Amino acid sequence: MRVLIYSSHPYERPFLEKEAGQHDLAYTEQRLSLQTAQLAEGFEAIAIFTADDASAPVLQKLAAMNIRYIALRSVGYDHVDLTKAHALGIHIANVPEYSPYSVAEHAVALLMALNRKIAESRLLIQLQDYRLDILTGFDIHGKTVGIVGTGKIGMAFASIMKGFGAHILAFDPIENPEASSLGIRYVPFDILLKECDIISLHCPLNEHTKYLFSRDAFSKIKPGCILINTARGAIVQTEALLDALDQNQIGGACLDVYEREKAIFFQDLRGKIIKDTQYTHLLSMKNVLITGHQAFLTKEALTGIARTTLQTIASWAKGQRAASEL
Ligand code: NAI
C-alpha cells in the first residue's frame, strides 16, 4: 500500500522504516487538517498522530479522495470522529497497546523530579550553589497514591508505586480484576480526591472525563496533593488547575499533556512568543513541571507503535479487518 505518514518526526522514521515491509511509506511533517488533507491524494492509506485533526469535514475530504484507511499511531482516539468515519466507510485502527511502561515510568520520572526538585538542583549546581535550603522533598513510601483509570498504563504505574511502598486507591467505572493483587482499593471519586497525597491520571479523554478535574474536584482535593497528568490535557480544566495552584489547594502538578497543546507541542517555537497566557502562567510556576507529550518516547514504545501500525496496514492490504479496528 502507498501510505502517507502525517505529523512524522525524525525520531520515529527509523522505527517505521524497519517495519515497512513491502509498503511504500511517504512522510510529511505537516499535521492532517482541512488544508493539508489534499496531500493524501494518490495514497491508499494515511497514518496520523495525536495532534492531527480527523474531524468530520477532514474525513469527508479524505473520503472524496478515496482514502479508506487511517491508522492511528496512538492509543487515544479522541481526535477522530469515529461515527463519521464509519458512515463514510473509512476504516480506523489505533495502537491499543505499546509499552504501557513508557508512559507509567515517565509519570514517575515527573513525580520524582518535581518532588525532589531535580530541575532546581541542576540549575543550582551549575551556578556552584551547593546550599540545600530550597530542595526539600517528601518520601513516597507510606503516602497514599490515587490512580484514575486502572487500565494498562494505570496498572503499570500502580505496580511502580507499590514498589515505593505507597498505599494505592483507584477510581475506575470498570474494576480491573488484577488490581487486588497489587493491593489497590477502589473508592468513589470524591474519596480518592480527599485521601490521596498524589493523584495520577490514566483514563481516556471522553465525554465523562472531560474536565473531571474542575473547580469542584479541586475544592475537594487533599491540600498539598500532587496531580500528575500524562493522559490527555482536557481531563483537567486548566483555569481551575491554575486557581488551585495559586491558592495552594494543591502542592504541584506534573503535566505531559495540556488542554491546548496542539498549538504548542511537537514543534520548534524557539524565538516565538507563546500567546496562551494560561500555559505561560503554568510555565512560570515552580511547582509545575511540564514535558511536551513525550511520555511514550522510548525505543520500546516506538518499536511497538511502528510494528502495530504496519501490521494494521498489512491486514488492510490483504483485504482483512485489522485486529485493532475501532
Ligand atoms: P486502557 O484502555 O488500558 O485503560 C484506560 C482505563 O481508563 C480503563 O481501565 C477504563 O475503564 C478507565 N476509564 C474509562 N473511563 C473512565 C472514567 N470516567 N474514570 C476513570 N477511569 C476511566 O488505556 P491505557 O493504555 O492505559 O492508556 C490510558 C490513556 O493514556 C490513553 O487513553 C491516552 O489518552 C493516554 N496516553 C498518553 C500517552 C502520552 O504519551 N502522554 C501515551 C499513551 C496513552
Coordinates of C-alpha atoms and ligand atoms in Angstrom, one line a residue:
M1 CA 0.0 0.0 0.0
R2 CA 1.1 3.6 -0.5
V3 CA 0.9 5.2 2.9
L4 CA 1.3 8.9 3.8
I5 CA 2.6 9.4 7.4
Y6 CA 1.3 12.7 8.7
S7 CA 3.0 14.6 11.6
S8 CA 6.0 12.5 11.1
H9 CA 9.1 13.4 13.1
P10 CA 12.7 12.3 12.7
Y11 CA 12.6 10.4 15.9
E12 CA 10.1 7.8 14.6
R13 CA 11.1 7.3 11.0
P14 CA 13.8 4.7 11.5
F15 CA 11.3 2.6 13.5
L16 CA 8.7 2.9 10.8
E17 CA 11.2 2.1 8.0
K18 CA 12.3 -1.0 9.9
E19 CA 8.7 -2.3 10.0
A20 CA 7.7 -1.1 6.5
G21 CA 7.9 -4.5 4.7
Q22 CA 6.6 -4.1 1.1
H23 CA 4.7 -1.0 1.9
D24 CA 5.6 2.3 0.3
L25 CA 5.8 5.0 3.1
A26 CA 6.0 8.7 2.4
Y27 CA 6.4 11.3 5.2
T28 CA 5.2 14.8 5.8
E29 CA 5.8 16.8 9.0
Q30 CA 2.5 18.6 8.3
R31 CA -0.4 17.8 10.5
L32 CA -3.6 16.5 9.0
S33 CA -6.1 19.3 8.7
L34 CA -8.7 20.6 6.2
Q35 CA -5.8 22.5 4.5
T36 CA -3.4 19.6 4.3
A37 CA -5.8 16.7 3.5
Q38 CA -5.1 17.1 -0.2
L39 CA -1.5 15.9 0.4
A40 CA -3.1 12.4 0.7
E41 CA -4.2 12.5 -3.0
G42 CA -2.9 9.3 -4.7
F43 CA -2.3 7.4 -1.4
E44 CA -4.4 4.5 -0.3
A45 CA -3.9 4.9 3.4
I46 CA -2.7 7.5 5.9
A47 CA -1.2 7.2 9.4
I48 CA -1.8 10.0 11.9
F49 CA -0.8 11.1 15.4
T50 CA -2.5 12.8 18.3
A51 CA -2.2 16.4 17.1
D52 CA -3.8 15.6 13.7
D53 CA -7.3 16.6 13.0
A54 CA -9.6 13.8 11.9
S55 CA -12.9 15.7 12.5
A56 CA -15.9 15.2 10.2
P57 CA -15.0 17.8 7.5
V58 CA -11.5 16.4 7.2
L59 CA -12.7 12.9 6.9
Q60 CA -15.2 14.0 4.3
K61 CA -12.4 15.4 2.2
L62 CA -10.3 12.3 2.6
A63 CA -13.2 10.1 1.6
A64 CA -13.7 12.1 -1.5
M65 CA -10.1 11.3 -2.4
N66 CA -10.8 7.6 -1.9
I67 CA -8.8 7.3 1.4
R68 CA -10.4 4.2 3.0
Y69 CA -7.8 3.5 5.7
I70 CA -6.5 5.6 8.6
A71 CA -4.0 4.1 11.0
L72 CA -3.6 6.0 14.3
R73 CA -0.1 5.9 15.8
S74 CA -1.6 6.4 19.2
V75 CA -3.7 4.7 21.9
G76 CA -6.0 7.7 22.2
Y77 CA -8.6 8.4 19.5
D78 CA -10.3 11.4 21.0
H79 CA -9.1 13.4 17.9
V80 CA -11.1 11.2 15.5
D81 CA -14.8 11.5 14.6
L82 CA -15.4 7.7 14.6
T83 CA -19.1 7.9 13.8
K84 CA -18.4 10.0 10.7
A85 CA -15.6 7.7 9.7
H86 CA -17.9 4.7 9.9
A87 CA -20.6 6.5 8.0
L88 CA -18.1 7.2 5.2
G89 CA -16.7 3.7 5.2
I90 CA -13.3 4.7 6.4
H91 CA -11.5 2.1 8.4
I92 CA -9.8 3.4 11.6
A93 CA -7.5 1.4 13.8
N94 CA -5.4 2.5 16.8
V95 CA -2.4 1.1 18.6
P96 CA -4.2 -0.2 21.6
E97 CA -1.0 -1.2 23.4
Y98 CA 2.6 -0.3 23.2
S99 CA 4.8 -0.5 26.3
P100 CA 2.5 0.9 29.0
Y101 CA 5.8 1.2 30.9
S102 CA 6.9 4.1 28.8
V103 CA 4.1 6.3 30.0
A104 CA 3.9 4.9 33.5
E105 CA 7.7 5.4 34.0
H106 CA 7.5 8.9 32.7
A107 CA 4.8 9.8 35.1
V108 CA 7.1 8.5 37.9
A109 CA 10.0 10.5 36.5
L110 CA 7.9 13.7 36.5
L111 CA 6.7 13.0 40.1
M112 CA 10.2 12.3 41.4
A113 CA 11.8 15.3 39.5
L114 CA 9.1 17.7 40.9
N115 CA 9.1 16.2 44.4
R116 CA 12.9 16.0 44.7
K117 CA 13.5 19.3 42.9
I118 CA 15.8 17.8 40.3
A119 CA 15.5 20.7 37.8
E120 CA 16.3 23.3 40.5
S121 CA 19.2 21.2 41.8
R122 CA 20.8 21.1 38.3
L123 CA 20.5 24.8 38.0
L124 CA 22.0 25.5 41.4
I125 CA 24.9 23.1 40.8
Q126 CA 25.6 24.7 37.5
L127 CA 25.8 28.0 39.5
Q128 CA 28.1 26.2 42.1
D129 CA 25.5 27.0 44.7
Y130 CA 25.5 23.9 46.9
R131 CA 23.1 25.1 49.6
L132 CA 20.1 22.7 50.1
D133 CA 17.6 25.1 51.5
I134 CA 15.1 25.0 48.7
L135 CA 15.4 21.3 47.8
T136 CA 13.4 19.5 50.5
G137 CA 11.0 16.8 49.1
F138 CA 9.0 14.1 50.7
D139 CA 9.1 10.2 50.8
I140 CA 6.7 8.4 48.5
H141 CA 6.9 5.5 51.0
G142 CA 3.8 5.4 53.2
K143 CA 1.9 8.0 51.1
T144 CA -1.5 7.4 49.5
V145 CA -1.5 7.4 45.7
G146 CA -4.7 7.7 43.7
I147 CA -5.0 6.3 40.2
V148 CA -7.8 7.4 37.9
G149 CA -8.1 4.7 35.3
T150 CA -6.6 1.2 36.1
G151 CA -6.0 0.0 32.5
K152 CA -2.7 -0.9 31.1
I153 CA -0.8 2.3 32.0
G154 CA -2.6 2.8 35.3
M155 CA -1.7 -0.7 36.4
A156 CA 2.0 -0.3 35.4
F157 CA 2.1 3.0 37.4
A158 CA 0.4 1.2 40.4
S159 CA 3.0 -1.5 40.4
I160 CA 5.9 1.0 40.5
M161 CA 4.1 2.9 43.3
K162 CA 3.7 -0.4 45.2
G163 CA 7.4 -0.9 44.9
F164 CA 7.9 2.5 46.5
G165 CA 5.8 1.3 49.5
A166 CA 2.7 3.6 48.8
H167 CA -0.9 2.8 49.6
I168 CA -2.9 2.7 46.4
L169 CA -6.5 3.9 45.9
A170 CA -8.2 3.9 42.5
F171 CA -11.2 5.2 40.7
D172 CA -12.4 3.4 37.5
P173 CA -16.0 2.5 36.4
I174 CA -14.7 -0.9 35.4
E175 CA -12.6 -2.5 38.1
N176 CA -9.5 -4.4 36.9
P177 CA -9.5 -8.0 38.3
E178 CA -5.7 -7.8 38.7
A179 CA -5.9 -4.7 41.0
S180 CA -6.4 -6.6 44.2
S181 CA -3.1 -8.4 43.7
L182 CA -1.4 -5.0 43.9
G183 CA -3.3 -4.1 47.0
I184 CA -5.4 -1.5 45.0
R185 CA -8.6 -0.4 46.7
Y186 CA -11.3 1.1 44.6
V187 CA -13.1 4.1 46.1
P188 CA -15.6 6.7 44.9
F189 CA -14.0 9.7 43.1
D190 CA -14.6 12.1 46.0
I191 CA -12.9 9.8 48.4
L192 CA -9.9 9.5 46.1
L193 CA -9.7 13.3 46.0
K194 CA -10.0 13.6 49.8
E195 CA -7.5 10.9 50.7
C196 CA -4.6 11.0 48.2
D197 CA -1.3 12.7 48.5
I198 CA -0.6 12.0 44.8
I199 CA -3.1 11.5 42.0
S200 CA -2.1 10.2 38.6
L201 CA -4.5 10.2 35.6
H202 CA -4.6 7.3 33.3
C203 CA -8.1 7.3 31.8
P204 CA -9.0 8.2 28.2
L205 CA -10.5 11.6 27.3
N206 CA -14.2 11.3 26.6
E207 CA -17.4 13.0 27.5
H208 CA -17.3 11.5 31.0
T209 CA -13.7 12.5 31.7
K210 CA -13.5 16.0 30.1
Y211 CA -12.9 18.4 32.9
L212 CA -13.1 15.6 35.5
F213 CA -10.7 17.9 37.4
S214 CA -12.8 21.1 37.6
R215 CA -13.2 23.6 40.3
D216 CA -15.5 21.2 42.1
A217 CA -12.9 18.4 42.2
F218 CA -10.1 20.8 43.2
S219 CA -12.3 22.1 46.1
K220 CA -12.4 18.5 47.5
I221 CA -8.8 17.6 46.9
K222 CA -6.4 16.9 49.8
P223 CA -4.4 20.0 50.4
G224 CA -0.9 19.6 49.1
C225 CA -1.8 16.8 46.7
I226 CA 0.4 16.4 43.6
L227 CA -1.5 15.9 40.4
I228 CA 0.1 14.0 37.5
N229 CA -1.5 14.1 34.1
T230 CA 0.1 12.0 31.4
A231 CA -3.3 11.1 29.9
R232 CA -5.0 13.9 28.0
G233 CA -4.9 17.7 28.7
A234 CA -8.6 18.3 28.7
I235 CA -9.2 15.9 31.6
V236 CA -8.1 18.8 33.7
Q237 CA -9.7 22.2 33.4
T238 CA -6.6 24.5 33.1
E239 CA -8.3 27.5 34.6
A240 CA -9.4 25.5 37.7
L241 CA -5.9 24.0 38.0
L242 CA -4.3 27.5 37.9
D243 CA -6.6 28.7 40.7
A244 CA -5.9 25.5 42.7
L245 CA -2.2 26.2 42.3
D246 CA -2.5 29.9 43.0
Q247 CA -4.5 29.3 46.2
N248 CA -2.2 26.4 47.3
Q249 CA -5.1 24.0 47.2
I250 CA -2.7 21.5 45.6
G251 CA 1.0 21.1 46.1
G252 CA 2.0 20.9 42.5
A253 CA 1.3 19.5 39.0
C254 CA 3.3 17.2 36.7
L255 CA 2.0 17.6 33.2
D256 CA 2.9 15.8 30.0
V257 CA -0.3 16.9 28.3
Y258 CA -2.0 20.2 28.2
E259 CA -5.6 21.2 27.1
R260 CA -4.4 23.4 24.2
E261 CA -1.2 21.6 23.5
K262 CA -1.9 21.3 19.7
A263 CA -0.9 24.9 19.3
I264 CA 2.3 24.4 21.2
F265 CA 3.7 20.9 21.4
F266 CA 5.6 18.9 18.7
Q267 CA 7.1 21.9 17.0
D268 CA 10.1 24.3 17.2
L269 CA 8.8 27.6 18.7
R270 CA 12.2 29.0 19.6
G271 CA 12.2 32.7 19.4
K272 CA 8.4 32.8 19.1
I273 CA 6.0 34.3 21.6
I274 CA 3.5 31.9 23.1
K275 CA 0.3 33.8 23.4
D276 CA -1.6 31.2 25.5
T277 CA -1.4 33.0 28.9
Q278 CA -2.8 30.1 30.8
Y279 CA 0.1 28.0 29.5
T280 CA 2.7 30.6 30.2
H281 CA 1.2 31.0 33.7
L282 CA 1.7 27.3 34.3
L283 CA 5.3 27.5 32.9
S284 CA 6.1 30.3 35.4
M285 CA 5.2 28.2 38.5
K286 CA 8.0 26.5 40.2
N287 CA 5.7 23.7 41.5
V288 CA 4.6 22.8 37.9
L289 CA 6.7 20.5 35.7
I290 CA 5.8 20.3 32.1
T291 CA 7.0 18.0 29.3
G292 CA 5.7 18.2 25.8
H293 CA 3.7 15.0 25.3
Q294 CA 6.9 12.8 25.4
A295 CA 5.7 10.1 27.9
F296 CA 5.5 7.5 25.1
L297 CA 9.0 8.3 23.8
T298 CA 11.1 5.2 24.5
K299 CA 12.7 2.8 21.9
E300 CA 10.4 0.0 23.0
A301 CA 7.2 2.1 22.6
L302 CA 8.3 3.5 19.2
T303 CA 9.0 -0.1 18.1
G304 CA 5.6 -1.2 19.3
I305 CA 3.8 1.8 17.6
A306 CA 5.6 1.2 14.3
R307 CA 5.0 -2.6 14.4
T308 CA 1.3 -2.4 15.1
T309 CA 0.7 0.5 12.6
L310 CA 2.4 -1.5 9.8
Q311 CA 0.7 -4.8 10.8
T312 CA -2.7 -2.9 10.6
I313 CA -1.8 -1.7 7.1
A314 CA -0.7 -5.2 6.1
S315 CA -4.1 -6.6 7.2
W316 CA -5.9 -3.9 5.2
A317 CA -3.7 -4.6 2.2
K318 CA -4.9 -8.2 2.3
G319 CA -8.5 -7.1 2.5
Q320 CA -8.8 -8.2 6.1
R321 CA -10.1 -6.4 9.2
A322 CA -7.2 -5.1 11.3
A323 CA -7.0 -6.5 14.9
S324 CA -7.3 -3.1 16.5
E325 CA -10.0 -1.6 14.3
L326 CA -12.3 0.8 16.1
Ligands
NAI1 P1 -6.6 1.5 28.8 O1 -7.8 1.4 27.9 O2 -5.8 0.2 29.0 O3 -7.1 2.0 30.2 C1 -7.9 3.1 30.4 C2 -8.7 2.9 31.7 O4 -9.4 4.1 32.0 C3 -9.7 1.7 31.7 O5 -9.5 0.9 32.8 C4 -11.0 2.4 31.7 O6 -12.0 1.6 32.4 C5 -10.7 3.6 32.5 N1 -11.7 4.7 32.4 C6 -12.6 4.9 31.4 N2 -13.4 5.9 31.7 C7 -13.1 6.3 33.0 C8 -13.6 7.3 33.9 N3 -14.6 8.1 33.6 N4 -13.0 7.4 35.1 C9 -11.9 6.6 35.4 N5 -11.4 5.7 34.6 C10 -12.0 5.5 33.4 O7 -5.7 2.6 28.3 P2 -4.1 2.9 28.6 O8 -3.3 2.2 27.5 O9 -3.8 2.6 30.0 O10 -4.0 4.5 28.3 C11 -4.7 5.4 29.1 C12 -4.6 6.8 28.4 O11 -3.3 7.3 28.4 C13 -5.0 6.8 26.9 O12 -6.4 6.9 26.7 C14 -4.2 8.0 26.4 O13 -5.1 9.1 26.4 C15 -3.1 8.2 27.4 N6 -1.8 8.1 26.8 C16 -0.9 9.1 26.9 C17 0.4 9.0 26.3 C18 1.4 10.0 26.4 O14 2.4 10.0 25.7 N7 1.3 11.0 27.2 C19 0.7 7.7 25.5 C20 -0.3 6.7 25.6 C21 -1.5 6.9 26.1

